[in-house]
Amino acid sequence: MIRCLAIDDEPLALQQLVAYISKVPFLELAAQCHSAIEARQFLEHDTVDALFCDINMPDLNGMDFVKTLAAPPLVVFTTAYSEYAVEGFRVNAVDYLLKPFGLQEFQRAANRLKERLLPKTENTGDTLEAADTIFLKTDYRIVKVNLADIRYVEAMSEYLKVWLEGEAKPIITLLSMKKMEERLPACFMRIHRSYIVNLNKIREVNKNRVIMDASTYLPIGDLYKDSFQAYLDTRFLGGRSTSAPSFST
């Protein structure tokens, strides 16, 4: 089980967090707090594995609160303000939930916590192999796919094209982007309403495009630029204490 702390100064938002936590079998609510100061007092005498923490709170905001912790738990930030996304990733947030969010988005964040904290066999009964694979229905077949072999996923109306390493043609399956995004691990990121990429397969980033190979150029959508820029910032080695180059406008 993952012991977690829910923190939000808005009563209804905190109530929603608590309700969502109760619906995820591998999450256990240790406490709920109405402020970062209250949460800090709780952590002085107890420990948790993860925080679901609002950013915009009076007295001490969630971002500054996490920065004050000597050994912070894993954190999922929640906020109504998208401009906090980049800073959230810089403090190694596992995920970032933009209000209002639903149970599916919350489940995605919870799954990312699970990938970091729990053995792949715990709570699900899966073997290691099963945890690293998915099954996709295509035509009249059900195909087993290794997640590490997926290069990127492309939306095509109600269908998805799943492009695999070493395969000239994609697997075409009837599935939504949201459903696929929830199932994929943290090394995948949505960069456009029509594309999810395996971050380990990116060859180059050039202006507003991700280059997967000599003939595959994927656009970076405006809604996804901040989170992708934040990912680049955490891994950019430029020889100076500056962030990675920003996308052109």
mmCIF file of C-alpha atoms in Angstrom:
data_model
loop_
_atom_site.group_PDB
_atom_site.id
_atom_site.type_symbol
_atom_site.label_atom_id
_atom_site.label_comp_id
_atom_site.label_asym_id
_atom_site.label_seq_id
_atom_site.Cartn_x
_atom_site.Cartn_y
_atom_site.Cartn_z
ATOM 1 C CA MET A 1 0.000 0.000 0.000
ATOM 2 C CA ILE A 2 1.015 3.606 -0.636
ATOM 3 C CA ARG A 3 0.371 5.864 2.371
ATOM 4 C CA CYS A 4 -0.542 9.317 1.141
ATOM 5 C CA LEU A 5 -1.400 12.741 2.484
ATOM 6 C CA ALA A 6 -4.080 14.907 0.849
ATOM 7 C CA ILE A 7 -3.524 18.682 1.131
ATOM 8 C CA ASP A 8 -5.869 21.401 -0.131
ATOM 9 C CA ASP A 9 -7.233 24.567 1.477
ATOM 10 C CA GLU A 10 -10.520 24.306 -0.450
ATOM 11 C CA PRO A 11 -12.929 21.970 1.406
ATOM 12 C CA LEU A 12 -14.655 20.660 -1.727
ATOM 13 C CA ALA A 13 -11.359 20.027 -3.509
ATOM 14 C CA LEU A 14 -9.994 18.211 -0.447
ATOM 15 C CA GLN A 15 -13.177 16.157 -0.226
ATOM 16 C CA GLN A 16 -12.749 15.163 -3.875
ATOM 17 C CA LEU A 17 -9.118 14.146 -3.322
ATOM 18 C CA VAL A 18 -10.102 11.982 -0.359
ATOM 19 C CA ALA A 19 -12.901 10.367 -2.372
ATOM 20 C CA TYR A 20 -10.577 9.575 -5.282
ATOM 21 C CA ILE A 21 -7.941 8.116 -2.961
ATOM 22 C CA SER A 22 -10.574 5.794 -1.493
ATOM 23 C CA LYS A 23 -11.351 4.449 -4.977
ATOM 24 C CA VAL A 24 -7.764 3.340 -5.709
ATOM 25 C CA PRO A 25 -7.034 -0.028 -4.060
ATOM 26 C CA PHE A 26 -3.301 0.512 -3.546
ATOM 27 C CA LEU A 27 -3.655 3.979 -1.940
ATOM 28 C CA GLU A 28 -4.156 4.453 1.798
ATOM 29 C CA LEU A 29 -5.106 7.870 3.190
ATOM 30 C CA ALA A 30 -2.882 8.699 6.161
ATOM 31 C CA ALA A 31 -4.455 12.116 6.778
ATOM 32 C CA GLN A 32 -6.096 15.100 5.126
ATOM 33 C CA CYS A 33 -4.839 18.627 5.740
ATOM 34 C CA HIS A 34 -6.335 22.038 5.001
ATOM 35 C CA SER A 35 -2.982 23.826 4.705
ATOM 36 C CA ALA A 36 0.692 23.216 4.076
ATOM 37 C CA ILE A 37 1.444 24.282 7.644
ATOM 38 C CA GLU A 38 -0.935 21.633 8.978
ATOM 39 C CA ALA A 39 0.711 19.073 6.687
ATOM 40 C CA ARG A 40 4.175 20.023 7.912
ATOM 41 C CA GLN A 41 3.041 19.535 11.513
ATOM 42 C CA PHE A 42 1.698 16.098 10.618
ATOM 43 C CA LEU A 43 4.968 15.087 8.945
ATOM 44 C CA GLU A 44 6.934 16.061 12.032
ATOM 45 C CA HIS A 45 5.584 12.966 13.802
ATOM 46 C CA ASP A 46 4.502 10.674 10.965
ATOM 47 C CA THR A 47 5.653 9.592 7.509
ATOM 48 C CA VAL A 48 3.923 9.019 4.208
ATOM 49 C CA ASP A 49 4.985 7.702 0.811
ATOM 50 C CA ALA A 50 3.287 10.361 -1.305
ATOM 51 C CA LEU A 51 1.615 13.765 -1.236
ATOM 52 C CA PHE A 52 -1.363 14.954 -3.259
ATOM 53 C CA CYS A 53 -0.772 18.654 -2.736
ATOM 54 C CA ASP A 54 -2.490 21.810 -3.969
ATOM 55 C CA ILE A 55 -0.129 24.598 -4.990
ATOM 56 C CA ASN A 56 -2.159 27.779 -4.459
ATOM 57 C CA MET A 57 -2.682 27.945 -0.676
ATOM 58 C CA PRO A 58 -2.471 30.881 1.758
ATOM 59 C CA ASP A 59 0.505 31.401 4.103
ATOM 60 C CA LEU A 60 2.632 28.680 2.502
ATOM 61 C CA ASN A 61 1.988 27.444 -1.036
ATOM 62 C CA GLY A 62 2.405 23.794 -1.933
ATOM 63 C CA MET A 63 5.494 24.279 -4.075
ATOM 64 C CA ASP A 64 7.396 26.120 -1.349
ATOM 65 C CA PHE A 65 6.195 23.606 1.231
ATOM 66 C CA VAL A 66 7.680 20.672 -0.689
ATOM 67 C CA LYS A 67 10.963 22.569 -1.128
ATOM 68 C CA THR A 68 11.258 22.952 2.663
ATOM 69 C CA LEU A 69 11.098 19.200 3.301
ATOM 70 C CA ALA A 70 14.500 17.606 3.902
ATOM 71 C CA ALA A 71 13.393 14.257 2.492
ATOM 72 C CA PRO A 72 10.120 14.908 0.665
ATOM 73 C CA PRO A 73 7.822 12.038 -0.280
ATOM 74 C CA LEU A 74 6.849 11.654 -3.906
ATOM 75 C CA VAL A 75 4.443 14.411 -4.843
ATOM 76 C CA VAL A 76 1.545 14.933 -7.216
ATOM 77 C CA PHE A 77 0.641 18.615 -7.474
ATOM 78 C CA THR A 78 -2.915 19.804 -8.042
ATOM 79 C CA THR A 79 -3.796 23.336 -9.133
ATOM 80 C CA ALA A 80 -6.045 25.398 -11.344
ATOM 81 C CA TYR A 81 -3.085 27.274 -12.842
ATOM 82 C CA SER A 82 -1.209 25.676 -15.741
ATOM 83 C CA GLU A 83 1.772 28.039 -15.429
ATOM 84 C CA TYR A 84 2.985 26.023 -12.429
ATOM 85 C CA ALA A 85 3.621 22.936 -14.584
ATOM 86 C CA VAL A 86 7.265 23.697 -15.388
ATOM 87 C CA GLU A 87 8.200 24.486 -11.791
ATOM 88 C CA GLY A 88 6.365 21.365 -10.652
ATOM 89 C CA PHE A 89 8.529 19.160 -12.835
ATOM 90 C CA ARG A 90 11.662 20.951 -11.640
ATOM 91 C CA VAL A 91 11.010 19.780 -8.093
ATOM 92 C CA ASN A 92 10.636 16.239 -9.444
ATOM 93 C CA ALA A 93 6.866 16.006 -9.152
ATOM 94 C CA VAL A 94 5.589 12.626 -10.283
ATOM 95 C CA ASP A 95 2.589 14.220 -11.948
ATOM 96 C CA TYR A 96 0.641 17.452 -12.240
ATOM 97 C CA LEU A 97 -3.168 17.496 -12.142
ATOM 98 C CA LEU A 98 -4.872 20.558 -13.583
ATOM 99 C CA LYS A 99 -8.199 21.349 -11.892
ATOM 100 C CA PRO A 100 -10.878 20.374 -12.511
ATOM 101 C CA PHE A 101 -9.669 16.805 -12.992
ATOM 102 C CA GLY A 102 -11.621 13.576 -13.004
ATOM 103 C CA LEU A 103 -11.074 10.107 -11.618
ATOM 104 C CA GLN A 104 -9.307 8.938 -14.794
ATOM 105 C CA GLU A 105 -6.673 11.665 -14.545
ATOM 106 C CA PHE A 106 -6.248 10.932 -10.850
ATOM 107 C CA GLN A 107 -5.853 7.209 -11.581
ATOM 108 C CA ARG A 108 -3.095 8.029 -14.077
ATOM 109 C CA ALA A 109 -1.199 9.954 -11.420
ATOM 110 C CA ALA A 110 -1.743 7.160 -8.904
ATOM 111 C CA ASN A 111 -0.397 4.621 -11.382
ATOM 112 C CA ARG A 112 2.757 6.685 -11.797
ATOM 113 C CA LEU A 113 3.234 6.689 -8.043
ATOM 114 C CA LYS A 114 2.765 2.941 -8.094
ATOM 115 C CA GLU A 115 5.448 2.502 -10.745
ATOM 116 C CA ARG A 116 7.907 4.369 -8.532
ATOM 117 C CA LEU A 117 7.010 2.855 -5.173
ATOM 118 C CA LEU A 118 5.602 -0.633 -5.526
ATOM 119 C CA PRO A 119 7.081 -3.828 -6.979
ATOM 120 C CA LYS A 120 5.443 -4.624 -10.285
ATOM 121 C CA THR A 121 3.937 -7.808 -8.850
ATOM 122 C CA GLU A 122 2.308 -6.129 -5.829
ATOM 123 C CA ASN A 123 -1.469 -5.747 -5.574
ATOM 124 C CA THR A 124 -2.167 -6.648 -9.193
ATOM 125 C CA GLY A 125 -1.046 -10.255 -9.303
ATOM 126 C CA ASP A 126 0.836 -9.480 -12.506
ATOM 127 C CA THR A 127 4.158 -11.032 -13.272
ATOM 128 C CA LEU A 128 7.034 -8.776 -14.259
ATOM 129 C CA GLU A 129 6.479 -9.710 -17.877
ATOM 130 C CA ALA A 130 2.775 -8.865 -17.718
ATOM 131 C CA ALA A 131 3.483 -5.490 -16.110
ATOM 132 C CA ASP A 132 5.741 -4.595 -19.046
ATOM 133 C CA THR A 133 3.276 -5.611 -21.749
ATOM 134 C CA ILE A 134 -0.194 -4.804 -23.014
ATOM 135 C CA PHE A 135 -2.589 -6.629 -25.309
ATOM 136 C CA LEU A 136 -4.190 -4.803 -28.232
ATOM 137 C CA LYS A 137 -7.049 -5.956 -30.397
ATOM 138 C CA THR A 138 -6.398 -5.419 -34.093
ATOM 139 C CA ASP A 139 -8.644 -6.826 -36.811
ATOM 140 C CA TYR A 140 -9.613 -10.249 -35.459
ATOM 141 C CA ARG A 141 -6.432 -10.785 -33.463
ATOM 142 C CA ILE A 142 -5.257 -9.904 -29.971
ATOM 143 C CA VAL A 143 -1.593 -8.901 -30.108
ATOM 144 C CA LYS A 144 0.849 -8.807 -27.205
ATOM 145 C CA VAL A 145 2.988 -5.641 -27.230
ATOM 146 C CA ASN A 146 6.098 -4.904 -25.175
ATOM 147 C CA LEU A 147 5.805 -1.350 -23.859
ATOM 148 C CA ALA A 148 9.517 -0.751 -24.446
ATOM 149 C CA ASP A 149 8.996 -1.446 -28.172
ATOM 150 C CA ILE A 150 6.423 1.325 -28.626
ATOM 151 C CA ARG A 151 7.987 4.341 -30.369
ATOM 152 C CA TYR A 152 4.911 6.534 -30.434
ATOM 153 C CA VAL A 153 1.127 6.425 -30.571
ATOM 154 C CA GLU A 154 -0.853 8.360 -33.163
ATOM 155 C CA ALA A 155 -4.565 9.205 -32.960
ATOM 156 C CA MET A 156 -6.660 8.536 -36.038
ATOM 157 C CA SER A 157 -10.316 9.415 -35.453
ATOM 158 C CA GLU A 158 -11.645 6.707 -33.090
ATOM 159 C CA TYR A 159 -8.612 4.494 -33.687
ATOM 160 C CA LEU A 160 -4.976 4.564 -32.640
ATOM 161 C CA LYS A 161 -1.875 3.713 -34.616
ATOM 162 C CA VAL A 162 0.738 2.134 -32.363
ATOM 163 C CA TRP A 163 4.150 2.384 -34.015
ATOM 164 C CA LEU A 164 6.670 -0.226 -32.866
ATOM 165 C CA GLU A 165 10.437 -0.454 -33.083
ATOM 166 C CA GLY A 166 11.538 -2.376 -36.162
ATOM 167 C CA GLU A 167 8.044 -2.569 -37.684
ATOM 168 C CA ALA A 168 7.179 -0.800 -40.939
ATOM 169 C CA LYS A 169 3.430 -0.783 -40.284
ATOM 170 C CA PRO A 170 1.619 0.225 -37.080
ATOM 171 C CA ILE A 171 -0.864 -1.776 -35.065
ATOM 172 C CA ILE A 172 -4.275 -0.171 -35.558
ATOM 173 C CA THR A 173 -6.665 -0.580 -32.636
ATOM 174 C CA LEU A 174 -10.023 0.868 -31.568
ATOM 175 C CA LEU A 175 -9.040 2.802 -28.447
ATOM 176 C CA SER A 176 -9.050 6.368 -27.098
ATOM 177 C CA MET A 177 -5.898 8.408 -26.503
ATOM 178 C CA LYS A 178 -6.948 8.981 -22.893
ATOM 179 C CA LYS A 179 -7.249 5.258 -22.230
ATOM 180 C CA MET A 180 -3.855 4.568 -23.772
ATOM 181 C CA GLU A 181 -2.237 7.470 -21.899
ATOM 182 C CA GLU A 182 -3.513 6.126 -18.575
ATOM 183 C CA ARG A 183 -2.027 2.699 -19.227
ATOM 184 C CA LEU A 184 1.415 3.798 -20.397
ATOM 185 C CA PRO A 185 4.242 4.280 -17.852
ATOM 186 C CA ALA A 186 5.980 7.553 -17.007
ATOM 187 C CA CYS A 187 8.534 7.272 -19.839
ATOM 188 C CA PHE A 188 5.706 8.140 -22.256
ATOM 189 C CA MET A 189 4.438 11.696 -22.662
ATOM 190 C CA ARG A 190 1.647 13.264 -24.647
ATOM 191 C CA ILE A 191 3.110 16.069 -26.786
ATOM 192 C CA HIS A 192 0.077 16.794 -28.978
ATOM 193 C CA ARG A 193 -3.604 15.921 -28.982
ATOM 194 C CA SER A 194 -2.740 13.325 -31.628
ATOM 195 C CA TYR A 195 0.616 11.992 -30.364
ATOM 196 C CA ILE A 196 2.085 10.200 -27.361
ATOM 197 C CA VAL A 197 5.829 9.535 -27.593
ATOM 198 C CA ASN A 198 8.212 7.172 -25.875
ATOM 199 C CA LEU A 199 10.692 9.660 -24.408
ATOM 200 C CA ASN A 200 13.453 7.051 -24.654
ATOM 201 C CA LYS A 201 13.009 6.886 -28.432
ATOM 202 C CA ILE A 202 13.373 10.605 -29.189
ATOM 203 C CA ARG A 203 16.368 11.364 -31.385
ATOM 204 C CA GLU A 204 16.160 15.169 -31.497
ATOM 205 C CA VAL A 205 13.975 18.154 -30.626
ATOM 206 C CA ASN A 206 13.993 20.852 -33.290
ATOM 207 C CA LYS A 207 11.901 23.966 -32.740
ATOM 208 C CA ASN A 208 8.310 22.773 -32.343
ATOM 209 C CA ARG A 209 8.922 19.211 -33.488
ATOM 210 C CA VAL A 210 10.096 15.954 -31.983
ATOM 211 C CA ILE A 211 12.260 13.958 -34.380
ATOM 212 C CA MET A 212 11.973 10.200 -33.937
ATOM 213 C CA ASP A 213 14.032 9.240 -37.005
ATOM 214 C CA ALA A 214 15.078 10.630 -40.375
ATOM 215 C CA SER A 215 11.525 10.516 -41.727
ATOM 216 C CA THR A 216 9.340 10.950 -38.627
ATOM 217 C CA TYR A 217 8.719 14.486 -37.333
ATOM 218 C CA LEU A 218 5.981 14.902 -34.716
ATOM 219 C CA PRO A 219 4.507 18.325 -33.790
ATOM 220 C CA ILE A 220 4.450 19.628 -30.221
ATOM 221 C CA GLY A 221 1.022 21.074 -29.457
ATOM 222 C CA ASP A 222 0.570 24.379 -27.637
ATOM 223 C CA LEU A 223 -1.249 22.728 -24.723
ATOM 224 C CA TYR A 224 1.670 20.358 -24.128
ATOM 225 C CA LYS A 225 4.663 22.686 -24.584
ATOM 226 C CA ASP A 226 5.038 23.578 -20.900
ATOM 227 C CA SER A 227 5.152 19.996 -19.630
ATOM 228 C CA PHE A 228 7.492 18.888 -22.416
ATOM 229 C CA GLN A 229 9.744 21.909 -21.842
ATOM 230 C CA ALA A 230 9.843 20.987 -18.153
ATOM 231 C CA TYR A 231 10.913 17.464 -19.051
ATOM 232 C CA LEU A 232 13.721 18.853 -21.216
ATOM 233 C CA ASP A 233 14.814 21.272 -18.485
ATOM 234 C CA THR A 234 15.337 18.431 -15.996
ATOM 235 C CA ARG A 235 17.652 16.616 -18.423
ATOM 236 C CA PHE A 236 19.364 19.427 -20.305
ATOM 237 C CA LEU A 237 23.167 19.534 -20.042
ATOM 238 C CA GLY A 238 24.187 22.806 -21.612
ATOM 239 C CA GLY A 239 27.279 23.647 -19.630
ATOM 240 C CA ARG A 240 25.500 26.547 -17.883
ATOM 241 C CA SER A 241 22.938 26.879 -15.132
ATOM 242 C CA THR A 242 20.238 27.791 -17.593
ATOM 243 C CA SER A 243 17.269 25.813 -18.801
ATOM 244 C CA ALA A 244 16.997 24.069 -22.126
ATOM 245 C CA PRO A 245 16.267 26.249 -25.153
ATOM 246 C CA SER A 246 12.581 27.172 -25.364
ATOM 247 C CA PHE A 247 10.364 26.363 -28.319
ATOM 248 C CA SER A 248 9.890 28.986 -30.966
ATOM 249 C CA THR A 249 6.600 30.786 -31.196
#
